[in-house]
Short mmCIF file of C-alpha atoms in Angstrom, two decimals:
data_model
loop_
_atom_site.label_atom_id
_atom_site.label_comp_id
_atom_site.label_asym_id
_atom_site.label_seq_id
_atom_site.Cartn_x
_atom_site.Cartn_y
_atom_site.Cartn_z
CA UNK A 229 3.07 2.19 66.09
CA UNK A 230 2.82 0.45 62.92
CA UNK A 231 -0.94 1.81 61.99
CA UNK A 232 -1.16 2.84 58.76
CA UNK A 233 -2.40 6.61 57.82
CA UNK A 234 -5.22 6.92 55.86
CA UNK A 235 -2.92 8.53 53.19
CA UNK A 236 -0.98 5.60 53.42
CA UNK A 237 -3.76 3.01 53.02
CA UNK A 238 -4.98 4.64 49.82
CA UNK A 239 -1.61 4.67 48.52
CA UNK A 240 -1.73 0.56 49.08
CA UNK A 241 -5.03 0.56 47.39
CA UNK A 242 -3.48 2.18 44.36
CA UNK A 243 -0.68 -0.76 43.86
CA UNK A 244 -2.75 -3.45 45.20
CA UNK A 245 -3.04 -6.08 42.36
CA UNK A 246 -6.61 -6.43 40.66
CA UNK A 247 -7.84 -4.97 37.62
CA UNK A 248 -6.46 -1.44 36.92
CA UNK A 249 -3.25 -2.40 38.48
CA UNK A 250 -2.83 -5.15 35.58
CA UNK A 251 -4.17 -2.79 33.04
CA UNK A 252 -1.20 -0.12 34.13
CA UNK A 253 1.07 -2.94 33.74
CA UNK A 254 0.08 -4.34 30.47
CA UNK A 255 0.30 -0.21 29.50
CA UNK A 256 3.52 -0.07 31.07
CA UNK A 257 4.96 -3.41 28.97
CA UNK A 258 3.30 -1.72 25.77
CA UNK A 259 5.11 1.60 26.18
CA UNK A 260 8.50 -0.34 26.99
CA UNK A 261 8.00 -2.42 24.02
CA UNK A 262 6.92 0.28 21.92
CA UNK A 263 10.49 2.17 23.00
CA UNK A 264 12.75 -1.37 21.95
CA UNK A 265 10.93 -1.60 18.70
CA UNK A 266 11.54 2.08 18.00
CA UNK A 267 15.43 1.43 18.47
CA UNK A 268 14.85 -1.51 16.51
CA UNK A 269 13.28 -0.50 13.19
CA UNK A 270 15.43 2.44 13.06
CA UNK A 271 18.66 -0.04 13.49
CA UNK A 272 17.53 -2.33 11.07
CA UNK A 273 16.76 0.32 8.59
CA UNK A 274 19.97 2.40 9.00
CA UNK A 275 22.42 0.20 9.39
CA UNK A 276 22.58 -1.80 6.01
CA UNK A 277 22.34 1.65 4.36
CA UNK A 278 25.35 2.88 5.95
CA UNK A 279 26.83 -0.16 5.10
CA UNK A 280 25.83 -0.41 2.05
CA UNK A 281 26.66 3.37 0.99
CA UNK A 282 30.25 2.63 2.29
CA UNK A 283 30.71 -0.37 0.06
CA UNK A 284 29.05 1.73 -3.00
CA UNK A 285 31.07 4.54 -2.75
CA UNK A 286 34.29 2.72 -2.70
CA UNK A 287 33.28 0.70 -5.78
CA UNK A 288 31.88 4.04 -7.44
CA UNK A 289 35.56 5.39 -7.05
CA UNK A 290 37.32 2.64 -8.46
CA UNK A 291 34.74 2.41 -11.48
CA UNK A 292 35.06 4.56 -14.25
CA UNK A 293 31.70 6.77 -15.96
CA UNK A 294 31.85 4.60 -19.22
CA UNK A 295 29.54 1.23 -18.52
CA UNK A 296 30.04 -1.79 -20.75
CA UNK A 297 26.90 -3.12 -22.54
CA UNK A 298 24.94 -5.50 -19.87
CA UNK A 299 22.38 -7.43 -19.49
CA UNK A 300 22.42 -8.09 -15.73
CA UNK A 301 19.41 -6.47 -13.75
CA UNK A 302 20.11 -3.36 -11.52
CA UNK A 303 19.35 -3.10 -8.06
CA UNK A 304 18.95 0.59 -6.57
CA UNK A 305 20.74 1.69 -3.73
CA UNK A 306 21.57 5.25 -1.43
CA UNK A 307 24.61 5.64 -3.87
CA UNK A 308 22.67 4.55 -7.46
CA UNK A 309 19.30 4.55 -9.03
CA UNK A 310 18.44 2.58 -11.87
CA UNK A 311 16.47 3.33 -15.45
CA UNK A 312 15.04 0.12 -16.67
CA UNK A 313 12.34 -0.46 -18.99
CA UNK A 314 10.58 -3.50 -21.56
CA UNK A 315 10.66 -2.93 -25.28
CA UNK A 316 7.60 -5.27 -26.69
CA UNK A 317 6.97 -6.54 -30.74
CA UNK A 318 4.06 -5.51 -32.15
CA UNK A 319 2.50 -9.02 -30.86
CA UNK A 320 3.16 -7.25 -27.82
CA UNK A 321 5.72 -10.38 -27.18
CA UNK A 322 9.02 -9.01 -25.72
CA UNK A 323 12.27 -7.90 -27.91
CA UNK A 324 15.58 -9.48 -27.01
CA UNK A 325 18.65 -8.21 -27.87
CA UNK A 326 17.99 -4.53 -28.73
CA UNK A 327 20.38 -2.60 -27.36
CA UNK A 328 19.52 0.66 -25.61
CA UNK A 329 22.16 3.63 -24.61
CA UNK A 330 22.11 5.86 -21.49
CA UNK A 331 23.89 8.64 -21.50
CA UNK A 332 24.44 11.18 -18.48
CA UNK A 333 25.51 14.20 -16.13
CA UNK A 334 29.98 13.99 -16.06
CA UNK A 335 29.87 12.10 -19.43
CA UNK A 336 28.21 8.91 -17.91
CA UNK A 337 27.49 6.70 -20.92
CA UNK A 338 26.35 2.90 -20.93
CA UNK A 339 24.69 0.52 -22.75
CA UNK A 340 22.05 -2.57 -21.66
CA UNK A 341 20.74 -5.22 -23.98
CA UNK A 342 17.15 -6.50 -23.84
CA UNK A 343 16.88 -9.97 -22.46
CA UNK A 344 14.60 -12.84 -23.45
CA UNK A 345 12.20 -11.11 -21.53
CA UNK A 346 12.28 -7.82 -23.13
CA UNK A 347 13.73 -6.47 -19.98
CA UNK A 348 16.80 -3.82 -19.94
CA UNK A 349 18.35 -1.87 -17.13
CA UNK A 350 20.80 0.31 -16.55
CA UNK A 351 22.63 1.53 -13.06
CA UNK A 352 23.11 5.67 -12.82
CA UNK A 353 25.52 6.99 -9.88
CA UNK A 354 23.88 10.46 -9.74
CA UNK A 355 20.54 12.13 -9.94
CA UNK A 356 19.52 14.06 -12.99
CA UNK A 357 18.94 14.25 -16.28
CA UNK A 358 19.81 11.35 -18.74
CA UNK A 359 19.27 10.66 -22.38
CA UNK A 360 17.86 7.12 -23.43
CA UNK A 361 18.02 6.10 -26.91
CA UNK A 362 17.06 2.93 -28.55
CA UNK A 363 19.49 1.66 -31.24
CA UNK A 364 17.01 0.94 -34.28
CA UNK A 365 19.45 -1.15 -36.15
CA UNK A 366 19.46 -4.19 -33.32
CA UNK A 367 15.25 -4.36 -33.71
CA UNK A 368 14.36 -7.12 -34.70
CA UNK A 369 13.83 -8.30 -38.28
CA UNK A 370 10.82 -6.52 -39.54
CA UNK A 371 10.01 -4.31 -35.99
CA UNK A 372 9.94 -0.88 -36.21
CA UNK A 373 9.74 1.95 -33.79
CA UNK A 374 5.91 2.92 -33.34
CA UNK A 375 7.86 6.67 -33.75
CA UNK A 376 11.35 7.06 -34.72
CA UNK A 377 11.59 10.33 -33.25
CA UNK A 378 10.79 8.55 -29.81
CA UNK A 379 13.66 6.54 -30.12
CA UNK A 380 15.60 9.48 -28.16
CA UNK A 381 14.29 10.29 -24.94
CA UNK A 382 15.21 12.25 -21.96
CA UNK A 383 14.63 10.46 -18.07
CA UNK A 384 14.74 11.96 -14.99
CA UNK A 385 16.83 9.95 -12.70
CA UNK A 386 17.16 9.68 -8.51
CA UNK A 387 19.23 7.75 -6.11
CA UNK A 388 17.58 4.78 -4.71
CA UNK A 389 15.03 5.04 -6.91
CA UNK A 390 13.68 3.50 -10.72
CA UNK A 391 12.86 5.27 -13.70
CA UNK A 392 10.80 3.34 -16.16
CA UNK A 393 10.60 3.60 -19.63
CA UNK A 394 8.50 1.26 -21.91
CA UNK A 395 9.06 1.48 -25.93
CA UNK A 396 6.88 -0.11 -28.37
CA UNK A 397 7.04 -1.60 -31.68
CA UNK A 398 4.88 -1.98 -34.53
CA UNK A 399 5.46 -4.00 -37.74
CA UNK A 400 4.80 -0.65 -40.16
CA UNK A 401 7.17 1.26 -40.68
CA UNK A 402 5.80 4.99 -39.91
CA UNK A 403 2.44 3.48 -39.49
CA UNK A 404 1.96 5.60 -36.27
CA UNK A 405 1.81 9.13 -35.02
CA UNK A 406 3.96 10.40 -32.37
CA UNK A 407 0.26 10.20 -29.87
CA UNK A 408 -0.26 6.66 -31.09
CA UNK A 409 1.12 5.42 -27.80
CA UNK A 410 -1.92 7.64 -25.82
CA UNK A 411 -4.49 6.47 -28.43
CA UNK A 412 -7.71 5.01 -26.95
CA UNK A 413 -7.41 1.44 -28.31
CA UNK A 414 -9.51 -1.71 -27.09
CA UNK A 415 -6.02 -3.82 -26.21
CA UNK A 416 -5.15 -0.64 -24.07
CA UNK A 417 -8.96 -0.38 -22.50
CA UNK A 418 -8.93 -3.98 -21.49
CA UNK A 419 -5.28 -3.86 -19.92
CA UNK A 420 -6.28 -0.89 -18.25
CA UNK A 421 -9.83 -2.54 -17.04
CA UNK A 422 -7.58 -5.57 -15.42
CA UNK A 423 -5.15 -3.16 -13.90
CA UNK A 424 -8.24 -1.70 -12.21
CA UNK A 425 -9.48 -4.87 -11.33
CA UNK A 426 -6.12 -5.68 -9.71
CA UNK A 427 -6.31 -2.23 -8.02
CA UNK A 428 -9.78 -2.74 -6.59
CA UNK A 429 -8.65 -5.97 -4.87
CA UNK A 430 -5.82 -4.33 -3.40
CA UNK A 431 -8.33 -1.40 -1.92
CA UNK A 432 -11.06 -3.98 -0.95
CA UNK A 433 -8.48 -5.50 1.47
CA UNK A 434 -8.15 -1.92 3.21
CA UNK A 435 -11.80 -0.77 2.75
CA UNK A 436 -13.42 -3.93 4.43
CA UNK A 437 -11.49 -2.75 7.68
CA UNK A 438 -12.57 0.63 7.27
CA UNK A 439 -16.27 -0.50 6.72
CA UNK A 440 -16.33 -2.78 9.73
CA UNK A 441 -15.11 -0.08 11.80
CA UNK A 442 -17.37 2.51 10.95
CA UNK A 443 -20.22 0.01 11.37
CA UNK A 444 -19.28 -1.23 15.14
CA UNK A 445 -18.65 2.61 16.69
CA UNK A 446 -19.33 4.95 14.32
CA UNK A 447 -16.12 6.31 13.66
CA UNK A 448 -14.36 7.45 10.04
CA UNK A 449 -11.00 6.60 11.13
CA UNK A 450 -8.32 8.78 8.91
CA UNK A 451 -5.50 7.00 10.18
CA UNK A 452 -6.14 3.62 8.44
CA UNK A 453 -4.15 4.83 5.14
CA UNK A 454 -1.03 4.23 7.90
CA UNK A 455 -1.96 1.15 8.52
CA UNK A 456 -1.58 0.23 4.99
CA UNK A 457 1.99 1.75 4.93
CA UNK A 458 3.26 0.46 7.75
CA UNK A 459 2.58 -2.69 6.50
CA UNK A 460 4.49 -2.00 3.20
CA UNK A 461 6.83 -0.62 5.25
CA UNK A 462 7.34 -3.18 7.65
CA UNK A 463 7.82 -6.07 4.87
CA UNK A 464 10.70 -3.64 3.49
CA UNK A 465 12.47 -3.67 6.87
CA UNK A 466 11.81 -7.91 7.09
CA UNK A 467 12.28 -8.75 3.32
CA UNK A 468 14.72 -6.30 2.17
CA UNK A 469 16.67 -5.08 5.03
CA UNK A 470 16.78 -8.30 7.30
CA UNK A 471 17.16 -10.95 3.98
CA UNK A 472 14.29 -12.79 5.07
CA UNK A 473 11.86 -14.88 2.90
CA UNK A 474 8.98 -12.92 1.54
CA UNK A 475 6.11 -15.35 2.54
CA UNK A 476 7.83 -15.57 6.02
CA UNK A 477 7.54 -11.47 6.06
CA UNK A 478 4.50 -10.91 4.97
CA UNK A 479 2.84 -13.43 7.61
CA UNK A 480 5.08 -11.48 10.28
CA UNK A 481 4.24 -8.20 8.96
CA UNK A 482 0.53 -8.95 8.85
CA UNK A 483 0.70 -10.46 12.56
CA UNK A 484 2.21 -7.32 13.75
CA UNK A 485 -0.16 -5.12 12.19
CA UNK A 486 -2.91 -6.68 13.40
CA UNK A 487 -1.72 -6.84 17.04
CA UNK A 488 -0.98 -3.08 16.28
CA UNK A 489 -5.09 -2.76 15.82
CA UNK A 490 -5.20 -4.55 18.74
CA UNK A 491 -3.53 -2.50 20.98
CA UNK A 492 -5.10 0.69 19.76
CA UNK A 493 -8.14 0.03 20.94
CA UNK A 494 -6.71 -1.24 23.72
CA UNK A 495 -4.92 1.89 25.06
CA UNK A 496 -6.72 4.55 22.80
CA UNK A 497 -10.07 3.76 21.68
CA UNK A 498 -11.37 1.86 24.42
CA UNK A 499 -11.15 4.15 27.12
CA UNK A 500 -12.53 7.36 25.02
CA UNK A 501 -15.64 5.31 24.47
CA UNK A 502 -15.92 4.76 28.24
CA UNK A 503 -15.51 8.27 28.65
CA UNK A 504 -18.11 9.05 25.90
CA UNK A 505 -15.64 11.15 24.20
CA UNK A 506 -17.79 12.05 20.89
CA UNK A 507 -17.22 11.20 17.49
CA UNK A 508 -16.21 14.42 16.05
CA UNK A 509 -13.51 14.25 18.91
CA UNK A 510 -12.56 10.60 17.95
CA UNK A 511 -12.47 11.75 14.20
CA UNK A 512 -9.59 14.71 15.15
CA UNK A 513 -7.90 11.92 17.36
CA UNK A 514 -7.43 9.71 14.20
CA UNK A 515 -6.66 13.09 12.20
CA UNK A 516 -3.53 13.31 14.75
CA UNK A 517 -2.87 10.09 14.88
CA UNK A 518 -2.56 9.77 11.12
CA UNK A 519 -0.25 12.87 10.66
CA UNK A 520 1.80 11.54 13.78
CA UNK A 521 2.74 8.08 11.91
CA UNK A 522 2.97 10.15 8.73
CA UNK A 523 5.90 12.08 10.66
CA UNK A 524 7.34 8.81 12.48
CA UNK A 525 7.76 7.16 9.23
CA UNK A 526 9.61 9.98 7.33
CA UNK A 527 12.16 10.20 10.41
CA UNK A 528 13.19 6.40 9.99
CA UNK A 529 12.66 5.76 6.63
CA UNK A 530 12.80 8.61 4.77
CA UNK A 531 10.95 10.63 1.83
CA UNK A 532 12.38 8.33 -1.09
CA UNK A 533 10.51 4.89 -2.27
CA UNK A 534 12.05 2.13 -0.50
CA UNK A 535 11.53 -1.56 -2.36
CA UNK A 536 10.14 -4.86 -0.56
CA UNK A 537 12.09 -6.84 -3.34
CA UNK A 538 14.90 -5.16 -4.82
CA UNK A 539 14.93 -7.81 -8.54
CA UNK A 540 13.42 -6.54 -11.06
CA UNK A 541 10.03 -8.15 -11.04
CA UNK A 542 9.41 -10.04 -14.52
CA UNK A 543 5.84 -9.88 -16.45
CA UNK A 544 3.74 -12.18 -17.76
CA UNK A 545 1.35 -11.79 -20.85
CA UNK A 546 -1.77 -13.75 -20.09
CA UNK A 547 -5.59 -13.09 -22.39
CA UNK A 548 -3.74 -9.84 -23.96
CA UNK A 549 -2.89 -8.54 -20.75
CA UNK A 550 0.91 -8.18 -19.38
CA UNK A 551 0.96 -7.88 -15.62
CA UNK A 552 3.93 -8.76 -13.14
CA UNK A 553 4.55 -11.82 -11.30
CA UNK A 554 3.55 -9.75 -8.07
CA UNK A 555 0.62 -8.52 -9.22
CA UNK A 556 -0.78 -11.77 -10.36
CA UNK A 557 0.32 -13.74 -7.19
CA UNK A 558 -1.06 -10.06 -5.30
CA UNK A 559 -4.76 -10.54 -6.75
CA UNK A 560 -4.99 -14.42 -6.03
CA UNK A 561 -4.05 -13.83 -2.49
CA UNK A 562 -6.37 -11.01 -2.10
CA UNK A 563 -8.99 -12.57 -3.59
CA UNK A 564 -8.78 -15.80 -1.39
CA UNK A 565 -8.45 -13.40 1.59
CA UNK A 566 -11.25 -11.60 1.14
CA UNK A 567 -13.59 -14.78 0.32
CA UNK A 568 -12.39 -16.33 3.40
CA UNK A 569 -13.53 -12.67 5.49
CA UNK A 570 -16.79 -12.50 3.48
CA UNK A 571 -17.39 -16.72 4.63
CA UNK A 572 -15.94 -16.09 8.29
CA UNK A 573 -18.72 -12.83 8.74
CA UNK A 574 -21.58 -14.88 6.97
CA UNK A 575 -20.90 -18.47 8.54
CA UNK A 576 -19.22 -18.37 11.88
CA UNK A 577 -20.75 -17.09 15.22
CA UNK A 578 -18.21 -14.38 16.00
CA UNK A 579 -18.76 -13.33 12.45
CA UNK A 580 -22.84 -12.96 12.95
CA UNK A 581 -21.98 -11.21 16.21
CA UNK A 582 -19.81 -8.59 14.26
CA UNK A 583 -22.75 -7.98 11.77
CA UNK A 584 -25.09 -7.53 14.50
CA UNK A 585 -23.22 -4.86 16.06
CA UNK A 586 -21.90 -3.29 13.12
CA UNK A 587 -26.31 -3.65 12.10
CA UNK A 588 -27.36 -1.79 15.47
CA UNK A 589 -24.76 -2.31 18.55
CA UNK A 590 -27.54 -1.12 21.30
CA UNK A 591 -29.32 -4.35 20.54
CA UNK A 592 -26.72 -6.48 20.13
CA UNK A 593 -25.56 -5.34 23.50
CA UNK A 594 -29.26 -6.24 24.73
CA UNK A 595 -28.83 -9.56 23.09
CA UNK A 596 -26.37 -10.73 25.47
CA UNK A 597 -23.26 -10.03 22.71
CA UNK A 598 -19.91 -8.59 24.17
CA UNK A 599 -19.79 -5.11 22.15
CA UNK A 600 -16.37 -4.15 23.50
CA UNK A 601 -14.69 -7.15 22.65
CA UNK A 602 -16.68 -7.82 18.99
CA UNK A 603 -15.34 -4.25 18.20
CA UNK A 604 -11.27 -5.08 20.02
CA UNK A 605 -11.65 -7.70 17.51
CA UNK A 606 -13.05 -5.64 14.25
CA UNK A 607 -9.44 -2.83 15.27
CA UNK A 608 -7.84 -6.18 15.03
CA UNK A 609 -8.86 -7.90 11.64
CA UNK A 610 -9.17 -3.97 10.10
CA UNK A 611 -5.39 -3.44 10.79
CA UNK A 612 -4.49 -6.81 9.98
CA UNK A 613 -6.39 -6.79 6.41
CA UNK A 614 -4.69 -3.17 5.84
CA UNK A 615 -1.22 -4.56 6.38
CA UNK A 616 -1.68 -7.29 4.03
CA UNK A 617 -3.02 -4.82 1.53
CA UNK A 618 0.22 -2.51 2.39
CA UNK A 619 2.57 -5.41 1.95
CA UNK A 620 0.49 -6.67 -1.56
CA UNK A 621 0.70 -2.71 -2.62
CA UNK A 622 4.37 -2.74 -2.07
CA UNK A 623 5.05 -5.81 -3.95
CA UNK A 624 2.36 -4.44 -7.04
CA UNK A 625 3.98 -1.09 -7.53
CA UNK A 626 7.36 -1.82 -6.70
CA UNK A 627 8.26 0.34 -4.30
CA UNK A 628 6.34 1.99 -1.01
CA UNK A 629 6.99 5.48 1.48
CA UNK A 630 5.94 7.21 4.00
CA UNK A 631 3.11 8.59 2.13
CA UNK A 632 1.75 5.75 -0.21
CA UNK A 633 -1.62 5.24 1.99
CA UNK A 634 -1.91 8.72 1.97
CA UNK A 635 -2.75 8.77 -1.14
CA UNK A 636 -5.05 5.57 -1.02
CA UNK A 637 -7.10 7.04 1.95
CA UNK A 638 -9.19 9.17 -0.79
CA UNK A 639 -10.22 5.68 -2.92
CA UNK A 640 -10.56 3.55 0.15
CA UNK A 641 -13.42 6.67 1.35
CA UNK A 642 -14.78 6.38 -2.10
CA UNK A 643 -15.15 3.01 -2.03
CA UNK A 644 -16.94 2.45 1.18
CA UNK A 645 -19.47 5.50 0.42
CA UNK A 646 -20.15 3.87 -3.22
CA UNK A 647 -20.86 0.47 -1.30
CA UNK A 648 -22.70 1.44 1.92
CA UNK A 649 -20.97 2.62 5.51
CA UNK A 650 -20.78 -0.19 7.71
CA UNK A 651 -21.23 -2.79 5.32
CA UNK A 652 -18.08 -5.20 4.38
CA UNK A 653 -20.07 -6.39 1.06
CA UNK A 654 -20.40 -3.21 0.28
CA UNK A 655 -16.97 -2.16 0.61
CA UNK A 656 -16.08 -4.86 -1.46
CA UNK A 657 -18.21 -4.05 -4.56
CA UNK A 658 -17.33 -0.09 -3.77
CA UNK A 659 -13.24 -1.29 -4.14
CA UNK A 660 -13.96 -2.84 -7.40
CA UNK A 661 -15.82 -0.38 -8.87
CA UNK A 662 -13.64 2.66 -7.63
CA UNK A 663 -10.40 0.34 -8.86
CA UNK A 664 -11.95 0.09 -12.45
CA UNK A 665 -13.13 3.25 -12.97
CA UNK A 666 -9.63 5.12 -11.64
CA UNK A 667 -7.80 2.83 -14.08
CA UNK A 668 -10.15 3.53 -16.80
CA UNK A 669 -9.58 7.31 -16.40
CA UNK A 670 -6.22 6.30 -16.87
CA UNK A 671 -6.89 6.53 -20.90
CA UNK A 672 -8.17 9.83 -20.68
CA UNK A 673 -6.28 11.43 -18.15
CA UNK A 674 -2.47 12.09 -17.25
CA UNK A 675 -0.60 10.46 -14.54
CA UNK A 676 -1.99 10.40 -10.62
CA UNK A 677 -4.80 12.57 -11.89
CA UNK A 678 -6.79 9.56 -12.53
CA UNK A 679 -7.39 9.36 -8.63
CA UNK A 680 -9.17 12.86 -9.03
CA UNK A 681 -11.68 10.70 -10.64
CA UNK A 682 -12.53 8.98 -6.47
CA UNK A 683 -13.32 12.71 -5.41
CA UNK A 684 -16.01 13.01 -8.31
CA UNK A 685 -17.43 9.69 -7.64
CA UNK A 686 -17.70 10.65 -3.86
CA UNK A 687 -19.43 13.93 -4.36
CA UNK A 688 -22.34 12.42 -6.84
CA UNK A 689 -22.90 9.46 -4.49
CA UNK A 690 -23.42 11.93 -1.16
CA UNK A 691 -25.58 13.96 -3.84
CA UNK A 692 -27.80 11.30 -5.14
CA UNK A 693 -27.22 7.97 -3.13
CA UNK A 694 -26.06 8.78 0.19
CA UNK A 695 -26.52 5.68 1.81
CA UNK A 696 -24.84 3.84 -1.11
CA UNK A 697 -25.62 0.70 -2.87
CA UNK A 698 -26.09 -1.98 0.35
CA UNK A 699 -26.71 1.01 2.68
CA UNK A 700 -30.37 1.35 3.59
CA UNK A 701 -31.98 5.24 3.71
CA UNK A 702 -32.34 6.22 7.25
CA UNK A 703 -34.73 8.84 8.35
CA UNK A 704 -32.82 11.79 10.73
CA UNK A 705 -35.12 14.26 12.83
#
């Protein structure tokens, strides 16, 4: 009596505390976690909109479809989108007090003013089509339409949403043709070449991650484009939803992300390398894993382009070029983030440890250097660094979804290839050219075709440079 089977004593061995019972706990604790937040983001995110279309629609009732003439700046909403738009002299300095006239679906009319800032805005209750027309006789003195037949034009408006439109002035009368506005010019190549420089910042943040991870296991991860939008995503929820301050959110958000990087390799990546799962296998994981977050962030936040900040971000002209607050604020942070990675990889230990294993891990390993936890730590700064770049993206182009690194996944590929796999330098040089170029293409090419120009870029370099700029040829056979 009171022996234990040998059934039973393996049973005991399985809960006994040590090692894997600490690691099924942590998992456990992750999981559980992973279930609260779930409830969380989806409570935070649906909440205020239910609230907030409940408030609308009562007001939307009560209002009637004729607007007075405003100046104040519109916020979108479920229940309203917004059509806002600058109107700049021909110094390119803005126009105040021009007065421009919406008019809509059910006989929706209204009218906004310019402000000192050039800025006008106007709220729309319903999607469709509306008709935006510029009243030439409050220019100012001696500013003329660049075309007076583009002083009508017709928008395409959504809920919760913005529709830009930007109008320009010149100081001839009928001095330009109705494609003066698309003309190559050199004011228009050098605002487009600081856009891309901007836009190469932005990627660098994402690419460097990418880079690093390649380098330390070998692995193309097509799931870091989600990093970058949950990070966008998250400083919506913190910023927008919760009221909180933006600096205060975007430390949060980037925290979070990072621990999310964490934690991956933690449950997923770690234990497939143990079980020398191969590459190709860990490529379709991160395939999965990519469409699964696409999926998970459609469900709780939609298809539609949710704002971090919902004011209307103001510009600043500075050398000739007229960027937003956010975007200048966006490439200073960047750019002091990535000179701090670039001195913490070429100065500190840890930082020569990652560029040894990233350089060759087999001898690093021999070296007496902790592979598995140099490479917990590159998951960790690659998801943190995308998150900031999500949150910086989100900010830039006013407005993020479910989708937006998606659609960055294609430069951030281009960028690292250009610069050399598994080097962070490289990446960074890759981003800026890839950034410039895009934006460039911009004065040739239509809309989000530019980004076409990534694809082109990527096929000549794995023609005629396949290791890249910093890579180094390598001999296979």
């Amino acid at each position: 009596m009171g022996s234990i089977t040998p059934a039973g004593s393996a049973l005991l061995r399985r809960f006994r505390p040590g090692a894997p019972g600490r690691r099924r706990l942590v998992l456990v604790v992750v999981l559980v976690a992973a279930f609260l937040a779930t409830f969380l983001i989806d409570w935070a995110v649906t909440l205020p909109a239910q609230g907030a279309t409940t408030t609308a629609t009562a007001s939307a009732s009560a209002s009637a479809s004729t607007a007075p003439s405003s100046t104040q700046p519109c916020t979108v909403s479920p229940t309203n989108g917004c059509i806002q738009g600058t109107i700049l002299d021909s110094a390119r300095k803005p126009a105040s007090g021009v007065d421009v006239d919406v008019a809509g679906p059910s006989g929706f009319t209204a009218t906004s003013t310019t402000t000192d800032a050039g800025r006008w805005s106007v709220s729309v209750p319903a999607s469709g089509q509306y008709t935006v027309t510029v009243d030439q006789d409050t220019l100012p003195k001696g500013q003329y339409l660049t075309n007076a037949a583009d002083a009508k034009r017709t928008v395409q408006a959504n809920l919760n949403a913005n529709a830009g439109q930007i109008f320009q002035l010149s100081d001839q009368q009928g001095a330009t043709t109705s494609d003066a506005t698309t003309s190559v010019t050199a004011a228009r190549a050098w605002q487009q070449f600081v856009s891309g420089i901007r836009l190469g910042l932005l990627i660098a943040l994402a690419s460097i991650g990418l880079s690093l991870i390649y380098g330390t296991t070998g692995l193309s991860s097509f799931s870091h484009g989600e990093q970058v939008t949950l990070g966008g995503l998250l400083a919506y929820v913190f910023a927008n939803q919760l009221g909180w301050n933006i600096w205060l959110s975007g430390v949060i958000v980037v925290v979070l992300c990072a621990a999310s990087g964490y934690f991956q390799d933690m449950i997923i990546w770690k234990p497939l390398r143990r079980r020398r799962i191969s590459l190709t296998q860990l490529m379709i994981v991160t395939i999965g894993l990519s469409i699964a977050a696409q999926y998970a962030f459609q469900y709780f936040f939609g298809a539609s382009t949710v704002r971090i900040q919902q004011s209307n971000p103001s510009t600043v002209t500075f050398a000739g070029v007229t960027l937003t607050v956010q975007s200048y604020v966006a490439m200073g942070i960047a750019l002091v983030v990535l000179i701090a990675t670039g001195l913490f990889l070429a100065k500190t230990r840890f930082g020569r440890a990652t560029r040894a294993v990233s350089d060759n891990p087999a001898l690093a390993s021999a070296s007496g250097i902790d592979v598995d936890r140099v490479i917990r730590f590159v998951w960790t700064l690659a998801a943190g660094l995308a998150g900031l770049s999500g949150v910086m993206l989100g900010l830039v182009l006013n407005g993020v979804n479910w989708q937006t690194g998606l659609q960055l996944l294609l430069l951030m590929f281009a960028s690292v290839t250009l610069g050399g796999l598994g080097t962070a330098y490289g990446a960074l040089v890759g981003s800026m050219i890839i950034g410039v170029v895009v934006e460039l293409t911009n004065l040739v090419l239509p809309g989000d075709f530019k980004y076409a120009t990534a694809l082109v870029i990527l096929i000549l370099i794995l023609l005629f440079r396949p290791q890249g700029i910093f890579g180094r040829a390598e001999r296979i056979g």
